[in-house]
PDB file of C-alpha atoms in Angstrom:
ATOM      1  CA  ILE A   1     155.834 151.565  85.300  1.00 97.00           C
ATOM      2  CA  ILE A   2     159.067 151.738  87.293  1.00 97.00           C
ATOM      3  CA  GLU A   3     159.147 155.505  87.887  1.00 97.00           C
ATOM      4  CA  LYS A   4     155.419 156.135  88.384  1.00 96.00           C
ATOM      5  CA  GLY A   5     154.446 152.856  90.032  1.00 96.00           C
ATOM      6  CA  LEU A   6     157.060 150.608  91.566  1.00 98.00           C
ATOM      7  CA  MET A   7     159.503 153.145  93.009  1.00 97.00           C
ATOM      8  CA  PRO A   8     156.905 155.483  94.591  1.00 97.00           C
ATOM      9  CA  SER A   9     155.243 152.503  96.283  1.00 97.00           C
ATOM     10  CA  PHE A  10     158.217 152.292  98.658  1.00 96.00           C
ATOM     11  CA  GLU A  11     158.212 155.968  99.606  1.00 95.00           C
ATOM     12  CA  SER A  12     157.174 156.884 103.140  1.00 92.00           C
ATOM     13  CA  GLY A  13     153.397 157.129 103.448  1.00 93.00           C
ATOM     14  CA  ASN A  14     152.742 155.363 100.150  1.00 95.00           C
ATOM     15  CA  ASP A  15     152.748 151.757 101.352  1.00 93.00           C
ATOM     16  CA  TRP A  16     150.252 151.848 104.244  1.00 95.00           C
ATOM     17  CA  TRP A  17     147.980 149.476 102.303  1.00 95.00           C
ATOM     18  CA  SER A  18     150.579 146.688 102.545  1.00 95.00           C
ATOM     19  CA  GLU A  19     149.791 146.351 106.255  1.00 95.00           C
ATOM     20  CA  LYS A  20     146.015 146.130 105.784  1.00 94.00           C
ATOM     21  CA  ASP A  21     143.838 143.043 105.307  1.00 94.00           C
ATOM     22  CA  SER A  22     141.304 144.796 103.057  1.00 94.00           C
ATOM     23  CA  ASN A  23     140.816 145.009  99.286  1.00 95.00           C
ATOM     24  CA  TRP A  24     143.462 147.775  99.193  1.00 95.00           C
ATOM     25  CA  ASN A  25     146.096 145.135  99.891  1.00 97.00           C
ATOM     26  CA  SER A  26     144.942 142.823  97.100  1.00 96.00           C
ATOM     27  CA  VAL A  27     144.461 145.488  94.452  1.00 97.00           C
ATOM     28  CA  CYS A  28     147.688 147.435  95.063  1.00 97.00           C
ATOM     29  CA  ASN A  29     149.856 144.350  95.426  1.00 97.00           C
ATOM     30  CA  ALA A  30     148.397 142.752  92.278  1.00 97.00           C
ATOM     31  CA  GLY A  31     149.020 145.813  90.130  1.00 97.00           C
ATOM     32  CA  LEU A  32     152.549 146.238  91.444  1.00 97.00           C
ATOM     33  CA  VAL A  33     153.460 142.551  91.055  1.00 97.00           C
ATOM     34  CA  PHE A  34     152.341 142.556  87.426  1.00 96.00           C
ATOM     35  CA  GLY A  35     154.355 145.726  86.900  1.00 97.00           C
ATOM     36  CA  ALA A  36     157.334 144.025  88.531  1.00 97.00           C
ATOM     37  CA  LEU A  37     157.005 140.944  86.334  1.00 96.00           C
ATOM     38  CA  VAL A  38     156.987 142.875  83.051  1.00 96.00           C
ATOM     39  CA  THR A  39     159.950 145.069  84.085  1.00 97.00           C
ATOM     40  CA  ARG A  40     162.008 142.362  85.774  1.00 95.00           C
ATOM     41  CA  HIS A  41     164.505 142.292  82.923  1.00 95.00           C
ATOM     42  CA  VAL A  42     165.083 146.050  83.315  1.00 96.00           C
ATOM     43  CA  ASN A  43     165.449 146.308  87.089  1.00 96.00           C
ATOM     44  CA  PRO A  44     165.513 142.828  88.664  1.00 96.00           C
ATOM     45  CA  ASP A  45     166.438 144.073  92.139  1.00 97.00           C
ATOM     46  CA  LEU A  46     163.457 146.425  92.345  1.00 97.00           C
ATOM     47  CA  SER A  47     161.109 143.819  90.866  1.00 96.00           C
ATOM     48  CA  ASN A  48     162.209 141.182  93.344  1.00 96.00           C
ATOM     49  CA  ARG A  49     161.735 143.661  96.184  1.00 96.00           C
ATOM     50  CA  VAL A  50     158.130 144.264  95.049  1.00 97.00           C
ATOM     51  CA  ILE A  51     157.511 140.526  94.807  1.00 96.00           C
ATOM     52  CA  ARG A  52     158.991 139.782  98.256  1.00 95.00           C
ATOM     53  CA  ARG A  53     156.800 142.469  99.839  1.00 96.00           C
ATOM     54  CA  ALA A  54     153.708 141.037  98.165  1.00 96.00           C
ATOM     55  CA  GLN A  55     154.543 137.497  99.291  1.00 94.00           C
ATOM     56  CA  SER A  56     154.600 138.696 102.894  1.00 95.00           C
ATOM     57  CA  SER A  57     151.746 141.195 102.633  1.00 96.00           C
ATOM     58  CA  ALA A  58     149.335 138.794 100.922  1.00 95.00           C
ATOM     59  CA  LYS A  59     149.307 136.645 104.058  1.00 95.00           C
ATOM     60  CA  LEU A  60     147.410 139.401 105.891  1.00 96.00           C
ATOM     61  CA  VAL A  61     144.502 139.530 103.462  1.00 96.00           C
ATOM     62  CA  LEU A  62     144.397 135.727 103.041  1.00 97.00           C
ATOM     63  CA  SER A  63     143.972 135.452 106.806  1.00 96.00           C
ATOM     64  CA  ALA A  64     140.921 137.766 106.678  1.00 96.00           C
ATOM     65  CA  TYR A  65     138.817 134.954 105.148  1.00 97.00           C
ATOM     66  CA  ALA A  66     139.264 132.738 108.222  1.00 96.00           C
ATOM     67  CA  PRO A  67     137.805 130.508 109.412  1.00 97.00           C
ATOM     68  CA  ASP A  68     134.899 129.801 107.008  1.00 97.00           C
ATOM     69  CA  GLY A  69     135.423 132.065 104.009  1.00 97.00           C
ATOM     70  CA  ALA A  70     133.109 134.941 105.008  1.00 97.00           C
ATOM     71  CA  TYR A  71     134.635 138.078 103.499  1.00 96.00           C
ATOM     72  CA  PRO A  72     134.413 140.956 106.026  1.00 95.00           C
ATOM     73  CA  GLU A  73     133.770 143.649 103.376  1.00 95.00           C
ATOM     74  CA  GLY A  74     130.767 141.886 101.846  1.00 95.00           C
ATOM     75  CA  TYR A  75     129.669 140.880  98.351  1.00 95.00           C
ATOM     76  CA  THR A  76     130.479 144.043  96.398  1.00 92.00           C
ATOM     77  CA  TYR A  77     134.046 144.275  97.661  1.00 94.00           C
ATOM     78  CA  TRP A  78     134.502 140.511  97.360  1.00 95.00           C
ATOM     79  CA  GLN A  79     134.139 140.944  93.597  1.00 92.00           C
ATOM     80  CA  TYR A  80     136.847 143.601  93.603  1.00 92.00           C
ATOM     81  CA  GLY A  81     139.224 142.416  96.311  1.00 94.00           C
ATOM     82  CA  THR A  82     139.054 138.667  95.735  1.00 96.00           C
ATOM     83  CA  THR A  83     139.374 138.897  91.955  1.00 95.00           C
ATOM     84  CA  PHE A  84     142.556 140.942  92.373  1.00 96.00           C
ATOM     85  CA  LEU A  85     143.773 138.603  95.122  1.00 97.00           C
ATOM     86  CA  VAL A  86     143.446 135.615  92.784  1.00 97.00           C
ATOM     87  CA  MET A  87     145.328 137.533  90.096  1.00 95.00           C
ATOM     88  CA  LEU A  88     147.986 138.367  92.704  1.00 96.00           C
ATOM     89  CA  LEU A  89     148.335 134.707  93.676  1.00 96.00           C
ATOM     90  CA  GLU A  90     148.681 133.754  90.016  1.00 94.00           C
ATOM     91  CA  GLY A  91     151.328 136.457  89.537  1.00 93.00           C
ATOM     92  CA  LEU A  92     153.263 135.332  92.605  1.00 93.00           C
ATOM     93  CA  GLY A  93     153.056 131.756  91.338  1.00 92.00           C
ATOM     94  CA  THR A  94     154.619 132.906  88.074  1.00 89.00           C
ATOM     95  CA  ALA A  95     157.333 134.800  89.949  1.00 86.00           C
ATOM     96  CA  GLN A  96     158.171 131.811  92.153  1.00 83.00           C
ATOM     97  CA  GLY A  97     157.865 129.182  89.459  1.00 87.00           C
ATOM     98  CA  ASN A  98     155.279 127.240  91.472  1.00 87.00           C
ATOM     99  CA  PRO A  99     151.787 127.896  92.902  1.00 89.00           C
ATOM    100  CA  PHE A 100     151.456 130.067  95.997  1.00 90.00           C
ATOM    101  CA  ASP A 101     151.061 127.838  99.057  1.00 90.00           C
ATOM    102  CA  LEU A 102     147.480 128.250 100.327  1.00 93.00           C
ATOM    103  CA  SER A 103     147.576 125.404 102.866  1.00 92.00           C
ATOM    104  CA  PRO A 104     147.960 127.797 105.861  1.00 94.00           C
ATOM    105  CA  TYR A 105     144.798 129.657 104.766  1.00 95.00           C
ATOM    106  CA  PRO A 106     141.926 127.139 104.513  1.00 92.00           C
ATOM    107  CA  GLY A 107     139.343 129.902 104.956  1.00 95.00           C
ATOM    108  CA  PHE A 108     140.294 131.405 101.621  1.00 97.00           C
ATOM    109  CA  LEU A 109     139.370 128.335  99.584  1.00 96.00           C
ATOM    110  CA  LYS A 110     136.014 128.210 101.406  1.00 96.00           C
ATOM    111  CA  THR A 111     135.081 131.727 100.330  1.00 98.00           C
ATOM    112  CA  ALA A 112     133.536 130.607  97.033  1.00 96.00           C
ATOM    113  CA  VAL A 113     130.797 128.808  98.988  1.00 97.00           C
ATOM    114  CA  TYR A 114     130.225 132.007 100.963  1.00 98.00           C
ATOM    115  CA  LEU A 115     129.769 134.034  97.773  1.00 97.00           C
ATOM    116  CA  GLN A 116     127.524 131.395  96.246  1.00 95.00           C
ATOM    117  CA  HIS A 117     125.107 131.683  99.180  1.00 97.00           C
ATOM    118  CA  MET A 118     125.292 135.491  99.197  1.00 97.00           C
ATOM    119  CA  VAL A 119     123.160 135.643  96.026  1.00 96.00           C
ATOM    120  CA  GLY A 120     119.461 135.288  96.810  1.00 97.00           C
ATOM    121  CA  PRO A 121     116.733 133.717  94.636  1.00 96.00           C
ATOM    122  CA  THR A 122     115.950 137.141  93.102  1.00 96.00           C
ATOM    123  CA  GLY A 123     119.526 137.395  91.813  1.00 93.00           C
ATOM    124  CA  MET A 124     120.245 140.278  94.181  1.00 95.00           C
ATOM    125  CA  ASN A 125     122.889 139.818  96.842  1.00 96.00           C
ATOM    126  CA  PHE A 126     122.913 140.189 100.623  1.00 97.00           C
ATOM    127  CA  ASN A 127     124.344 143.713 100.469  1.00 96.00           C
ATOM    128  CA  TYR A 128     125.507 144.379 104.001  1.00 96.00           C
ATOM    129  CA  SER A 129     128.263 146.937 104.726  1.00 94.00           C
ATOM    130  CA  ASP A 130     129.154 149.279 101.826  1.00 95.00           C
ATOM    131  CA  GLY A 131     127.480 146.955  99.354  1.00 93.00           C
ATOM    132  CA  VAL A 132     124.872 147.421  96.651  1.00 93.00           C
ATOM    133  CA  PRO A 133     122.156 144.820  95.955  1.00 94.00           C
ATOM    134  CA  LYS A 134     122.996 144.542  92.251  1.00 91.00           C
ATOM    135  CA  SER A 135     124.851 141.300  91.541  1.00 90.00           C
ATOM    136  CA  ALA A 136     126.981 140.418  88.552  1.00 87.00           C
ATOM    137  CA  ILE A 137     129.289 137.738  87.277  1.00 89.00           C
ATOM    138  CA  ASN A 138     132.377 137.178  89.426  1.00 92.00           C
ATOM    139  CA  PRO A 139     135.335 136.009  87.326  1.00 93.00           C
ATOM    140  CA  ALA A 140     137.183 134.717  90.407  1.00 96.00           C
ATOM    141  CA  MET A 141     134.422 132.138  90.938  1.00 96.00           C
ATOM    142  CA  TYR A 142     135.643 130.382  87.787  1.00 95.00           C
ATOM    143  CA  TRP A 143     139.106 130.141  89.328  1.00 96.00           C
ATOM    144  CA  PHE A 144     137.661 128.634  92.510  1.00 96.00           C
ATOM    145  CA  SER A 145     135.437 126.252  90.544  1.00 94.00           C
ATOM    146  CA  GLY A 146     138.411 124.958  88.576  1.00 93.00           C
ATOM    147  CA  ARG A 147     140.682 124.790  91.597  1.00 93.00           C
ATOM    148  CA  LEU A 148     138.116 122.915  93.718  1.00 93.00           C
ATOM    149  CA  LYS A 149     136.677 120.922  90.780  1.00 91.00           C
ATOM    150  CA  ASP A 150     133.172 122.019  91.762  1.00 91.00           C
ATOM    151  CA  PRO A 151     131.004 123.332  88.865  1.00 89.00           C
ATOM    152  CA  GLY A 152     128.125 123.732  91.331  1.00 88.00           C
ATOM    153  CA  LEU A 153     129.850 126.876  92.606  1.00 92.00           C
ATOM    154  CA  LEU A 154     128.855 128.578  89.359  1.00 92.00           C
ATOM    155  CA  THR A 155     125.060 128.306  89.741  1.00 88.00           C
ATOM    156  CA  ALA A 156     124.529 132.073  89.918  1.00 88.00           C
ATOM    157  CA  GLU A 157     127.426 132.842  87.573  1.00 88.00           C
ATOM    158  CA  TYR A 158     125.818 130.699  84.852  1.00 86.00           C
ATOM    159  CA  LYS A 159     122.567 132.678  85.128  1.00 85.00           C
ATOM    160  CA  PHE A 160     124.423 135.985  84.899  1.00 86.00           C
ATOM    161  CA  MET A 161     126.420 134.800  81.895  1.00 83.00           C
ATOM    162  CA  VAL A 162     123.391 133.483  79.985  1.00 82.00           C
ATOM    163  CA  SER A 163     121.351 136.620  80.657  1.00 80.00           C
ATOM    164  CA  LEU A 164     124.309 138.936  79.885  1.00 72.00           C
ATOM    165  CA  LYS A 165     123.209 140.797  83.021  1.00 66.00           C
ATOM    166  CA  ASN A 166     125.212 143.567  84.703  1.00 64.00           C
ATOM    167  CA  MET A 167     128.474 142.852  82.883  1.00 71.00           C
ATOM    168  CA  SER A 168     129.432 146.311  81.680  1.00 69.00           C
ATOM    169  CA  TRP A 169     130.913 147.364  85.011  1.00 72.00           C
ATOM    170  CA  ILE A 170     133.152 144.278  85.442  1.00 80.00           C
ATOM    171  CA  PRO A 171     136.540 145.252  83.950  1.00 85.00           C
ATOM    172  CA  GLU A 172     138.017 141.878  84.954  1.00 88.00           C
ATOM    173  CA  LEU A 173     135.481 140.024  82.786  1.00 88.00           C
ATOM    174  CA  PRO A 174     138.132 138.681  80.332  1.00 91.00           C
ATOM    175  CA  MET A 175     139.526 136.586  83.191  1.00 92.00           C
ATOM    176  CA  VAL A 176     136.492 134.300  82.759  1.00 91.00           C
ATOM    177  CA  LEU A 177     138.131 133.150  79.503  1.00 91.00           C
ATOM    178  CA  VAL A 178     141.388 132.443  81.332  1.00 92.00           C
ATOM    179  CA  TRP A 179     139.956 130.693  84.395  1.00 93.00           C
ATOM    180  CA  GLY A 180     136.844 129.137  82.898  1.00 91.00           C
ATOM    181  CA  HIS A 181     137.885 127.861  79.471  1.00 89.00           C
ATOM    182  CA  SER A 182     138.025 124.215  80.583  1.00 88.00           C
ATOM    183  CA  ILE A 183     134.796 124.252  82.643  1.00 87.00           C
ATOM    184  CA  ASN A 184     131.806 122.740  80.871  1.00 82.00           C
ATOM    185  CA  LEU A 185     128.609 124.121  82.396  1.00 78.00           C
ATOM    186  CA  LYS A 186     125.214 122.624  81.607  1.00 77.00           C
ATOM    187  CA  GLY A 187     123.181 125.032  83.727  1.00 70.00           C
ATOM    188  CA  ASP A 188     121.603 122.348  85.907  1.00 73.00           C
ATOM    189  CA  GLU A 189     124.330 122.265  88.561  1.00 73.00           C
ATOM    190  CA  ARG A 190     122.979 122.719  92.074  1.00 80.00           C
ATOM    191  CA  PRO A 191     124.868 123.230  95.330  1.00 87.00           C
ATOM    192  CA  ALA A 192     124.557 120.486  97.912  1.00 82.00           C
ATOM    193  CA  SER A 193     123.760 122.716 100.884  1.00 93.00           C
ATOM    194  CA  LEU A 194     120.832 125.059 101.565  1.00 96.00           C
ATOM    195  CA  GLN A 195     122.637 126.980 104.287  1.00 97.00           C
ATOM    196  CA  TYR A 196     125.909 128.706 105.027  1.00 97.00           C
ATOM    197  CA  ILE A 197     127.261 129.950 108.344  1.00 98.00           C
ATOM    198  CA  GLY A 198     130.447 132.004 108.316  1.00 97.00           C
ATOM    199  CA  ARG A 199     132.323 133.121 111.392  1.00 96.00           C
ATOM    200  CA  GLY A 200     135.074 135.733 111.473  1.00 95.00           C
ATOM    201  CA  LYS A 201     135.247 139.518 111.688  1.00 93.00           C
ATOM    202  CA  ASN A 202     131.780 139.962 110.184  1.00 95.00           C
ATOM    203  CA  PRO A 203     129.829 136.744 110.919  1.00 97.00           C
ATOM    204  CA  VAL A 204     126.923 135.960 108.576  1.00 98.00           C
ATOM    205  CA  ALA A 205     124.413 133.182 107.981  1.00 98.00           C
ATOM    206  CA  MET A 206     122.222 132.467 104.954  1.00 98.00           C
ATOM    207  CA  PHE A 207     119.392 129.944 104.659  1.00 98.00           C
ATOM    208  CA  ARG A 208     117.051 128.982 101.792  1.00 98.00           C
ATOM    209  CA  THR A 209     114.380 126.376 101.174  1.00 97.00           C
ATOM    210  CA  ASP A 210     115.734 125.360  97.751  1.00 95.00           C
ATOM    211  CA  TRP A 211     117.732 126.738  94.797  1.00 93.00           C
ATOM    212  CA  THR A 212     114.778 127.871  92.673  1.00 93.00           C
ATOM    213  CA  ASP A 213     113.872 131.497  91.946  1.00 94.00           C
ATOM    214  CA  GLN A 214     110.814 131.180  94.208  1.00 97.00           C
ATOM    215  CA  ALA A 215     112.637 129.959  97.315  1.00 97.00           C
ATOM    216  CA  LEU A 216     112.380 131.459 100.775  1.00 98.00           C
ATOM    217  CA  TYR A 217     115.738 133.040 101.631  1.00 98.00           C
ATOM    218  CA  ILE A 218     117.064 134.892 104.647  1.00 98.00           C
ATOM    219  CA  GLY A 219     120.447 136.486 105.281  1.00 98.00           C
ATOM    220  CA  LEU A 220     121.527 137.457 108.791  1.00 98.00           C
ATOM    221  CA  LYS A 221     124.637 139.221 110.056  1.00 97.00           C
ATOM    222  CA  ALA A 222     126.382 140.071 113.300  1.00 97.00           C
ATOM    223  CA  GLY A 223     129.802 141.739 113.349  1.00 94.00           C
ATOM    224  CA  SER A 224     130.924 145.257 114.175  1.00 93.00           C
ATOM    225  CA  PRO A 225     130.729 148.716 112.521  1.00 94.00           C
ATOM    226  CA  SER A 226     134.511 148.968 112.858  1.00 94.00           C
ATOM    227  CA  VAL A 227     135.131 146.378 110.115  1.00 94.00           C
ATOM    228  CA  SER A 228     136.415 147.800 106.823  1.00 93.00           C
ATOM    229  CA  HIS A 229     133.502 149.353 104.881  1.00 95.00           C
ATOM    230  CA  GLY A 230     131.238 148.457 107.796  1.00 96.00           C
ATOM    231  CA  HIS A 231     127.839 149.882 108.705  1.00 97.00           C
ATOM    232  CA  MET A 232     126.028 149.937 112.040  1.00 97.00           C
ATOM    233  CA  ASP A 233     124.111 146.850 110.925  1.00 97.00           C
ATOM    234  CA  ALA A 234     124.936 144.203 113.531  1.00 96.00           C
ATOM    235  CA  GLY A 235     121.840 142.056 113.933  1.00 96.00           C
ATOM    236  CA  SER A 236     120.292 143.057 110.605  1.00 97.00           C
ATOM    237  CA  PHE A 237     118.721 140.770 107.988  1.00 98.00           C
ATOM    238  CA  ILE A 238     117.220 140.606 104.516  1.00 98.00           C
ATOM    239  CA  LEU A 239     114.345 138.382 103.407  1.00 98.00           C
ATOM    240  CA  GLU A 240     113.211 137.075 100.014  1.00 98.00           C
ATOM    241  CA  ALA A 241     110.235 134.934  99.062  1.00 98.00           C
ATOM    242  CA  SER A 242     108.207 134.226  95.904  1.00 97.00           C
ATOM    243  CA  GLY A 243     110.691 136.069  93.728  1.00 97.00           C
ATOM    244  CA  GLU A 244     110.590 139.323  95.716  1.00 98.00           C
ATOM    245  CA  ARG A 245     112.785 140.945  98.357  1.00 98.00           C
ATOM    246  CA  TRP A 246     110.594 141.843 101.322  1.00 98.00           C
ATOM    247  CA  ALA A 247     113.131 143.003 103.924  1.00 97.00           C
ATOM    248  CA  VAL A 248     115.652 145.323 102.287  1.00 96.00           C
ATOM    249  CA  ASP A 249     119.089 146.746 103.056  1.00 96.00           C
ATOM    250  CA  ALA A 250     119.308 150.141 101.343  1.00 94.00           C
ATOM    251  CA  GLY A 251     123.055 149.813 100.798  1.00 92.00           C
ATOM    252  CA  LYS A 252     125.689 152.524 100.618  1.00 94.00           C
ATOM    253  CA  GLN A 253     125.241 156.140  99.590  1.00 94.00           C
ATOM    254  CA  ASP A 254     127.511 157.317  96.790  1.00 94.00           C
ATOM    255  CA  TYR A 255     130.906 158.224  98.266  1.00 95.00           C
ATOM    256  CA  ASN A 256     131.365 161.281  96.055  1.00 95.00           C
ATOM    257  CA  SER A 257     128.064 162.836  97.132  1.00 95.00           C
ATOM    258  CA  LEU A 258     129.270 162.705 100.735  1.00 96.00           C
ATOM    259  CA  GLU A 259     132.928 163.618 100.233  1.00 95.00           C
ATOM    260  CA  SER A 260     132.035 166.584  98.007  1.00 96.00           C
ATOM    261  CA  ALA A 261     129.932 167.888 100.916  1.00 95.00           C
ATOM    262  CA  GLY A 262     133.053 167.872 103.074  1.00 95.00           C
ATOM    263  CA  MET A 263     132.134 164.818 105.137  1.00 96.00           C
ATOM    264  CA  ASP A 264     134.856 162.551 106.498  1.00 95.00           C
ATOM    265  CA  ILE A 265     133.203 159.196 105.936  1.00 95.00           C
ATOM    266  CA  TRP A 266     136.375 157.157 106.428  1.00 95.00           C
ATOM    267  CA  SER A 267     136.762 157.797 110.148  1.00 95.00           C
ATOM    268  CA  PHE A 268     135.158 154.955 112.096  1.00 95.00           C
ATOM    269  CA  LYS A 269     135.193 156.770 115.447  1.00 95.00           C
ATOM    270  CA  GLN A 270     131.916 156.636 117.345  1.00 95.00           C
ATOM    271  CA  ASN A 271     130.968 160.264 116.647  1.00 94.00           C
ATOM    272  CA  SER A 272     132.422 160.590 113.151  1.00 96.00           C
ATOM    273  CA  ASP A 273     130.638 161.966 110.091  1.00 97.00           C
ATOM    274  CA  ARG A 274     130.295 158.404 108.836  1.00 97.00           C
ATOM    275  CA  TRP A 275     127.498 157.670 111.281  1.00 97.00           C
ATOM    276  CA  LYS A 276     125.585 160.841 110.420  1.00 96.00           C
ATOM    277  CA  VAL A 277     124.837 159.192 107.074  1.00 96.00           C
ATOM    278  CA  PHE A 278     121.395 157.557 107.344  1.00 96.00           C
ATOM    279  CA  ARG A 279     122.320 154.579 105.195  1.00 96.00           C
ATOM    280  CA  ASN A 280     125.404 153.861 107.328  1.00 96.00           C
ATOM    281  CA  ASN A 281     123.916 153.951 110.806  1.00 97.00           C
ATOM    282  CA  ASN A 282     121.552 151.536 112.536  1.00 97.00           C
ATOM    283  CA  PHE A 283     118.402 153.629 111.948  1.00 97.00           C
ATOM    284  CA  SER A 284     118.269 152.486 108.316  1.00 96.00           C
ATOM    285  CA  HIS A 285     118.915 148.780 108.908  1.00 97.00           C
ATOM    286  CA  ASN A 286     116.691 145.859 109.893  1.00 97.00           C
ATOM    287  CA  THR A 287     117.993 145.706 113.441  1.00 97.00           C
ATOM    288  CA  LEU A 288     117.175 146.875 116.958  1.00 94.00           C
ATOM    289  CA  THR A 289     117.907 150.416 118.157  1.00 95.00           C
ATOM    290  CA  PHE A 290     117.921 151.171 121.876  1.00 95.00           C
ATOM    291  CA  ASP A 291     116.922 154.605 123.246  1.00 96.00           C
ATOM    292  CA  GLY A 292     117.534 156.213 119.851  1.00 95.00           C
ATOM    293  CA  GLN A 293     121.298 155.624 120.171  1.00 97.00           C
ATOM    294  CA  LEU A 294     123.916 154.653 117.596  1.00 97.00           C
ATOM    295  CA  GLN A 295     125.272 151.111 117.818  1.00 95.00           C
TER     296      GLN A 295
END
């Protein structure tokens, strides 16, 4: 852990993620902090250095949820990034002996409402950016539900849990036992609001007529293709009604299929390979295209 993880993370070129506000920050910091905690008795100076870096670095990604909780990278990366961010906050709380102070980051505690509205009546999510429409249980939602004392946040999570749907690809699933053991769900909890509007780097809005499986639901987004994992989908939308999705976002193409073809899909320059991918550019999204040009 020390030689292969903690020490190399401080080498030049290995800690670029600590200055990002994306899921890279949350995931790398969480893994390193847990490594630091279990080896603190062996090398306390190194462990404390890891923890101090994470305390500072975490502020960047917490700020990305401002002002309303809309996560710039979308639903799929919310599951990954936010789950690890919650684990990071819990680890830092252990290291400090008291909970991490979230008062400067009110947008973060609002993000559970964002995710709740991101799941449509069909059970699929509003999969903008590098997202996929398949939804699954999000363990971090149990943390938010307990923290905010709001069981209504778990409306979709309850359905996923009861149906045992799409759980095999959630490695953080055991955290439901940790964060949800004291939450008593009856299955009839309903959110108070039928709409959500989230400003920020990737503004979105979702509206529905009710919380049944047959509701009319629309998701709209603005934003920019330059956001982490972004597509040229500013102005796009999805639409569901009567238990079907009628206006669809195709979602991402498999990264490996593109990278193995020699494409540089991680450059967000205007003429990069990323925008040659049909699913990434505006021609594949439910938005306007002018004179056949890229957004």
